[in-house]
Each structure stands twice: as structure tokens, then as C-alpha cells.
Tab-separated table of C-alpha atoms in Angstrom:
chain	number	residue	atom	x	y	z
A	214	MET	CA	111.608	544.281	86.524
A	215	TRP	CA	111.211	546.796	83.703
A	216	TRP	CA	109.436	545.651	80.527
A	217	PHE	CA	112.641	545.791	78.440
A	218	GLN	CA	114.366	543.483	80.941
A	219	GLN	CA	111.878	540.689	80.327
A	220	GLY	CA	113.185	537.937	78.051
A	221	MET	CA	114.766	539.291	74.875
A	222	CYS	CA	112.242	542.030	74.084
A	223	ALA	CA	115.061	544.595	74.196
A	224	LEU	CA	116.231	543.210	70.825
A	225	PRO	CA	113.235	544.213	68.640
A	226	ALA	CA	112.864	547.387	70.703
A	227	ALA	CA	116.474	548.315	69.943
A	228	LEU	CA	115.911	547.550	66.245
A	229	VAL	CA	112.883	549.850	66.116
A	230	ILE	CA	114.471	552.706	68.080
A	231	TRP	CA	117.864	552.546	66.349
A	232	THR	CA	116.447	552.336	62.818
A	233	SER	CA	114.014	555.190	63.464
A	234	ALA	CA	116.864	557.276	64.906
A	235	THR	CA	118.930	556.537	61.785
A	236	PHE	CA	116.243	557.888	59.461
A	237	VAL	CA	115.489	560.938	61.627
A	238	PHE	CA	119.151	561.861	62.179
A	239	ALA	CA	120.028	561.546	58.487
A	240	TYR	CA	116.959	563.584	57.470
A	241	ILE	CA	117.630	566.422	59.928
A	242	THR	CA	121.318	566.605	59.014
A	243	ALA	CA	120.704	566.543	55.254
A	244	VAL	CA	117.993	569.232	55.485
A	245	LEU	CA	120.048	571.510	57.733
A	246	LEU	CA	123.001	571.248	55.336
A	247	ARG	CA	120.598	571.842	52.395
A	248	HIS	CA	121.645	568.633	50.667
A	249	VAL	CA	117.985	567.662	50.149
A	250	ASP	CA	114.623	569.409	50.110
A	251	PRO	CA	112.722	569.378	53.415
A	252	VAL	CA	109.510	568.161	51.732
A	253	VAL	CA	109.667	564.349	51.895
A	254	PRO	CA	112.969	563.398	50.223
A	255	TYR	CA	113.843	559.775	49.567
A	256	ILE	CA	115.350	558.087	52.613
A	257	SER	CA	118.359	557.180	50.470
A	258	ASP	CA	118.806	560.835	49.451
A	259	THR	CA	119.315	561.790	53.098
A	260	GLY	CA	122.296	559.429	53.242
A	261	THR	CA	123.918	560.305	49.932
A	262	VAL	CA	126.177	563.292	50.640
A	263	ALA	CA	128.954	563.533	53.247
A	264	PRO	CA	128.980	563.898	56.205
A	265	GLU	CA	125.533	562.402	56.837
A	266	ARG	CA	126.166	559.441	54.524
A	267	CYS	CA	129.036	558.287	56.760
A	268	VAL	CA	126.918	558.171	59.907
A	269	PHE	CA	123.916	556.865	57.928
A	270	GLY	CA	125.985	553.942	56.674
A	271	ILE	CA	127.341	553.030	60.101
A	272	MET	CA	123.964	553.287	61.814
A	273	LEU	CA	122.169	551.296	59.107
A	274	ASP	CA	124.832	548.568	59.303
A	275	ILE	CA	124.033	548.236	63.008
A	276	SER	CA	120.328	548.057	62.129
A	277	SER	CA	121.161	545.259	59.700
A	278	PHE	CA	122.893	543.293	62.468
A	279	LEU	CA	119.945	543.871	64.818
A	280	GLY	CA	117.593	542.681	62.067
A	281	ILE	CA	119.570	539.456	61.590
A	282	ALA	CA	119.560	538.815	65.346
A	283	THR	CA	115.853	539.598	65.714
A	284	THR	CA	114.732	537.348	62.854
A	285	TYR	CA	116.933	534.542	64.217
A	286	VAL	CA	115.392	534.761	67.688
A	287	ARG	CA	111.939	534.753	66.084
A	288	TYR	CA	112.914	531.610	64.163
A	289	LYS	CA	114.126	529.864	67.342
A	290	GLN	CA	110.970	530.812	69.211
A	291	VAL	CA	108.615	529.468	66.538
A	292	GLN	CA	110.792	526.356	66.224
A	293	ALA	CA	110.494	525.685	69.960
A	294	LEU	CA	106.708	526.170	69.844
A	295	THR	CA	106.159	524.007	66.741
A	296	ALA	CA	105.275	520.333	67.095
A	297	PRO	CA	107.240	517.871	64.895
A	298	GLU	CA	104.137	516.958	62.896
A	299	GLU	CA	103.454	520.591	61.910
A	300	THR	CA	105.520	520.369	58.727
A	301	ARG	CA	104.038	523.383	56.922
A	302	LEU	CA	104.573	525.632	59.889
A	303	HIS	CA	108.156	524.392	60.169
A	304	TRP	CA	108.910	525.215	56.527
A	305	LEU	CA	107.217	528.602	56.774
A	306	ASN	CA	109.482	529.310	59.729
A	307	VAL	CA	112.621	528.324	57.788
A	308	ILE	CA	111.541	530.417	54.785
A	309	GLY	CA	110.881	533.348	57.113
A	310	LEU	CA	114.403	533.118	58.533
A	311	GLY	CA	115.932	533.168	55.037
A	312	LEU	CA	113.791	536.116	53.971
A	313	GLY	CA	114.590	538.024	57.157
A	314	TRP	CA	118.327	537.573	56.665
A	315	LEU	CA	118.111	538.573	52.989
A	316	SER	CA	116.174	541.710	53.879
A	317	SER	CA	118.700	542.594	56.595
A	318	PHE	CA	121.575	542.044	54.175
A	319	GLY	CA	119.819	544.322	51.679
A	320	MET	CA	119.763	547.034	54.333
A	321	CYS	CA	123.539	546.710	54.597
A	322	VAL	CA	123.866	547.057	50.801
A	323	VAL	CA	121.682	550.165	50.805
A	324	ALA	CA	123.825	551.672	53.558
A	325	ASN	CA	127.152	551.155	51.770
A	326	PHE	CA	126.269	551.729	48.092
A	327	GLN	CA	124.929	555.258	47.730
A	328	LYS	CA	122.196	555.984	45.217
A	329	THR	CA	124.151	558.649	43.315
A	330	THR	CA	127.360	556.607	42.937
A	331	PHE	CA	126.380	552.916	42.697
A	332	PHE	CA	122.754	553.088	41.632
A	333	SER	CA	122.465	549.495	40.349
A	334	MET	CA	123.793	547.994	43.593
A	335	HIS	CA	121.739	550.439	45.639
A	336	LEU	CA	118.647	549.321	43.723
A	337	VAL	CA	119.461	545.660	44.420
A	338	GLY	CA	119.760	546.489	48.111
A	339	ALA	CA	116.458	548.386	48.070
A	340	VAL	CA	114.665	545.447	46.415
A	341	LEU	CA	116.108	543.069	49.006
A	342	THR	CA	115.246	545.371	51.898
A	343	PHE	CA	111.764	546.431	50.903
A	344	GLY	CA	110.644	543.737	48.454
A	345	VAL	CA	111.942	540.706	50.331
A	346	GLY	CA	111.098	542.434	53.620
A	347	ALA	CA	107.461	542.786	52.583
A	348	VAL	CA	107.344	539.056	51.757
A	349	TYR	CA	108.939	538.323	55.152
A	350	ILE	CA	106.118	540.212	56.867
A	351	LEU	CA	103.504	538.241	54.924
A	352	VAL	CA	105.215	534.915	55.759
A	353	GLN	CA	105.320	535.799	59.452
A	354	THR	CA	101.653	536.741	59.231
A	355	LEU	CA	100.923	533.251	57.873
A	356	VAL	CA	102.978	531.781	60.716
A	357	SER	CA	100.885	533.766	63.204
A	358	TYR	CA	97.706	532.567	61.488
A	359	ARG	CA	98.697	528.914	61.837
A	360	MET	CA	99.762	529.394	65.473
A	361	GLN	CA	96.453	530.829	66.668
A	362	PRO	CA	94.591	530.114	68.883
A	363	HIS	CA	96.674	527.374	70.564
A	364	VAL	CA	99.842	529.526	70.913
A	365	HIS	CA	98.535	533.096	70.845
A	366	GLY	CA	95.259	534.923	70.315
A	367	LYS	CA	93.763	536.365	67.153
A	368	GLY	CA	94.630	539.944	68.033
A	369	ILE	CA	98.332	539.657	67.176
A	370	PHE	CA	97.471	537.932	63.888
A	371	TRP	CA	95.149	540.751	62.842
A	372	ALA	CA	97.743	543.338	63.849
A	373	ARG	CA	100.411	541.660	61.709
A	374	LEU	CA	97.976	541.188	58.837
A	375	GLY	CA	97.157	544.899	58.945
A	376	VAL	CA	100.851	545.832	58.871
A	377	GLY	CA	101.430	543.329	56.050
A	378	LEU	CA	98.673	544.870	53.922
A	379	TRP	CA	100.040	548.326	54.745
A	380	SER	CA	103.567	547.397	53.612
A	381	SER	CA	102.274	545.686	50.453
A	382	ALA	CA	100.163	548.693	49.477
A	383	SER	CA	103.125	551.025	50.108
A	384	ALA	CA	105.439	548.839	48.017
A	385	VAL	CA	103.006	548.772	45.077
A	386	SER	CA	102.430	552.520	45.300
A	387	MET	CA	106.166	553.194	45.401
A	388	PHE	CA	106.845	550.945	42.394
A	389	VAL	CA	104.062	552.397	40.215
A	390	SER	CA	104.862	556.036	41.030
A	391	SER	CA	108.602	555.446	40.460
A	392	VAL	CA	107.920	553.963	37.018
A	393	ILE	CA	105.743	556.965	36.132
A	394	MET	CA	108.377	559.392	37.414
A	395	TYR	CA	111.242	557.830	35.451
A	396	SER	CA	109.168	557.511	32.270
A	397	SER	CA	108.171	561.193	32.449
A	398	LEU	CA	111.819	562.312	32.643
A	399	PRO	CA	113.632	560.658	29.722
A	400	GLY	CA	117.315	561.518	29.501
A	401	VAL	CA	117.438	562.819	33.082
A	402	ASP	CA	119.621	561.176	35.741
A	403	VAL	CA	116.785	560.971	38.221
A	404	GLU	CA	118.894	558.950	40.668
A	405	LYS	CA	121.254	561.954	41.013
A	406	LYS	CA	118.497	564.544	41.311
A	407	LEU	CA	118.322	565.639	44.960
A	408	HIS	CA	116.332	568.864	44.570
A	409	TRP	CA	112.855	569.177	43.066
A	410	ILE	CA	110.803	572.244	42.171
A	411	PRO	CA	107.045	572.071	42.761
A	412	GLY	CA	105.192	571.948	39.458
A	413	GLU	CA	108.060	570.601	37.362
A	414	THR	CA	107.642	567.469	35.265
A	415	GLY	CA	107.526	564.341	37.422
A	416	TYR	CA	107.209	566.242	40.698
A	417	THR	CA	103.835	564.746	41.685
A	418	ALA	CA	104.989	561.202	40.938
A	419	HIS	CA	108.186	561.929	42.889
A	420	ILE	CA	106.250	563.053	45.977
A	421	VAL	CA	103.962	559.998	45.801
A	422	SER	CA	107.019	557.760	45.486
A	423	THR	CA	108.853	559.321	48.440
A	424	ILE	CA	105.766	559.268	50.671
A	425	SER	CA	105.281	555.614	49.749
A	426	GLU	CA	108.910	554.848	50.663
A	427	TRP	CA	108.596	556.501	54.071
A	428	SER	CA	105.287	554.696	54.589
A	429	LEU	CA	106.945	551.392	53.687
A	430	ALA	CA	109.820	552.020	56.094
A	431	LEU	CA	107.365	552.953	58.844
A	432	SER	CA	105.373	549.770	58.244
A	433	PHE	CA	108.569	547.711	58.692
A	434	VAL	CA	109.331	549.446	61.973
A	435	SER	CA	105.749	548.941	63.137
A	436	PHE	CA	105.888	545.229	62.342
A	437	PHE	CA	108.850	544.608	64.625
A	438	LEU	CA	106.967	546.354	67.412
A	439	THR	CA	104.623	543.335	67.383
A	440	TYR	CA	107.563	541.117	68.387
A	441	ILE	CA	108.191	542.887	71.692
A	442	ARG	CA	105.498	541.084	73.679
A	443	ASP	CA	106.455	537.700	72.184
A	444	PHE	CA	110.151	538.225	72.928
A	445	GLN	CA	109.356	538.846	76.605
A	446	LYS	CA	108.704	535.108	76.804
A	447	ILE	CA	112.000	533.776	75.407
A	448	THR	CA	115.669	533.645	76.378
A	449	LEU	CA	118.510	532.019	74.435
A	450	ARG	CA	121.810	530.675	75.681
A	451	ALA	CA	125.073	529.351	74.244
A	452	GLU	CA	126.890	526.400	75.778
A	453	ALA	CA	130.620	525.824	75.346
A	454	ASN	CA	131.522	522.152	74.700
A	455	LEU	CA	135.294	521.639	74.829
A	456	GLN	CA	136.694	518.969	72.516
A	457	SER	CA	139.995	518.934	74.423
A	458	THR	CA	141.391	520.162	77.739
A	459	HIS	CA	144.242	522.016	76.007
A	460	LEU	CA	144.987	524.040	72.839
A	461	TYR	CA	148.227	522.333	71.767
A	462	ASP	CA	148.567	520.522	68.419
A	463	SER	CA	150.323	517.550	69.984
A	464	PRO	CA	147.970	514.769	71.160
A	465	HIS	CA	150.510	513.735	73.799
A	466	TYR	CA	150.015	516.829	75.923
A	467	VAL	CA	147.938	515.992	78.997
A	468	ARG	CA	146.174	518.456	81.256
A	469	LEU	CA	143.999	517.954	84.261
A	470	PRO	CA	140.206	518.262	83.648
A	471	VAL	CA	138.719	521.737	83.853
A	472	ASN	CA	135.254	523.093	84.478
A	473	HIS	CA	133.051	522.497	81.397
A	474	GLY	CA	129.982	524.263	82.724
A	475	GLU	CA	130.423	527.684	81.118
A	476	THR	CA	127.346	529.153	79.502
A	477	SER	CA	126.413	532.565	78.144
A	478	PRO	CA	122.975	533.962	77.311
A	479	LEU	CA	122.697	533.637	73.537
A	480	LEU	CA	122.218	530.794	71.062
A	481	GLY	CA	120.737	527.596	72.506
A	482	GLY	CA	117.004	528.160	72.529
A	483	SER	CA	114.405	528.049	75.284
A	484	THR	CA	111.027	529.632	75.814
């Protein structure tokens, strides 16, 4: 059996590969069409102009769905491994699920509201994706801390802590440099500025901001890599429970019993 066939590890692996491919494809297309500068543009800038914005939006929507599914499976796994008396760990797990879904929804907003046309909504999506996402990483790091050593070793905790500090530092750097960039260019529609000239006002802050954004995105991708080994040890299933043996509105219709044993590999929860 190949490693990606074990449990549900294909889910975080698909999230990592698909999201990385989204960023790389949009960047290459935007640079080749000269819609952005090749030197570290914002990720959002690479998905602003047609045709790359169309594919960028579709691919990032799929990443959003994969993110929702991945954070849900993580929630079910921690839930199954948590004893009833571990109340704090239970609530951390619930909070993590909510944060993961909010961050994934923010990714969908970023994909469908371009920076140059709906900047306010795009900014909301970016805050949800990166800001809430960074908190999600920290919450999951706390979950890992409370689950060691009886569920897993210290190594995975330190790996997630390192990624969490990396994402937090990138988020702070991006915020500070963005504030400096906008304040140094009063009266300029910075959100619509796709081309920058080295040495112009705000250029250094712009480069620091874009590098920080790419670093933040890379830290997110790296965090979900830490789920692959854990997801090799879980499978989920859905069970269909029929409330009636027919689909008529009339209660007088009678049908012979049918097989109620159908199952499919998704929602139930087992480790």
C-alpha cells in the first residue's frame, strides 16, 4: 500500500499540492502575460487580471473546500482521541474547527473578490484567511501540546510550534510593512498598483510586505504537511439510516423491507 492510500492522508496532501499549484500557476501566467512584475508580487496580484484570475478563483475555491474537509477530519480525530473529562482539550478542538472553517471561507472570499475591484471584501477575506488561519495554527499547536506524550510524541508538537511562530512572525511583518507602504503613498491607489519601479517611494516596504505574504502562505502549506502522518491513522464513514421504506407522502403506502446496511467512507468517525 502506497503512503497516500493509508487512512485519509491523501486529504491534507491534496490540499498542500493543489494550493501550491494554484499559487505557482497564477504567478507564472501573470508574469508571462506581463500583468505583474516577476520580483515577488502579491499573491492576490497574480489573480487579479483575466485570464489568470478565472483559473485562480476556481482553483482557490477547491482549496477552500479541501481546507474545510481537512479541518473537519482533524476535529473528528481529536474528538475520538479525547477522553470525556478532558474539557479544555475538547473546547480547544471545537474552537479549532470554527477557526479552520472561517479561514477556509476567507480563502473563498479572496478567490472571488479581486483586490483591484472589491478591495474591502478582498481585505476581509485576507484577514480571515491569514489572520484567523494563524490563530488556527496556534490553537492546533496547543491541542498537540495537551495531547503529548500519551497520544503522540514531542516531535510533532515542536514542529507545529515552529510553524506557528513562523506564521505569526510573517503576519506581523506583513502588517507592519503594509502600514508603512500605504502611509508613504498618500493619495495613491496602492491596491490597484500592479507594477513597481525599484527605488520609488514605498518600494522597499512593498517588497518586505510581499515576501512576508509569500512566507505566510508557505507556512500555512507547511503546517498541513504535519497532518499527513496523523491522517494515515484515521478513516471516516457515513451511514444511511432510512426513516421509511418508501418516498411517498402518503403514510398508507406499504413496501416490503429493504437492505438498510449501506455505508460510504466519509462522515462517521473512527481511528
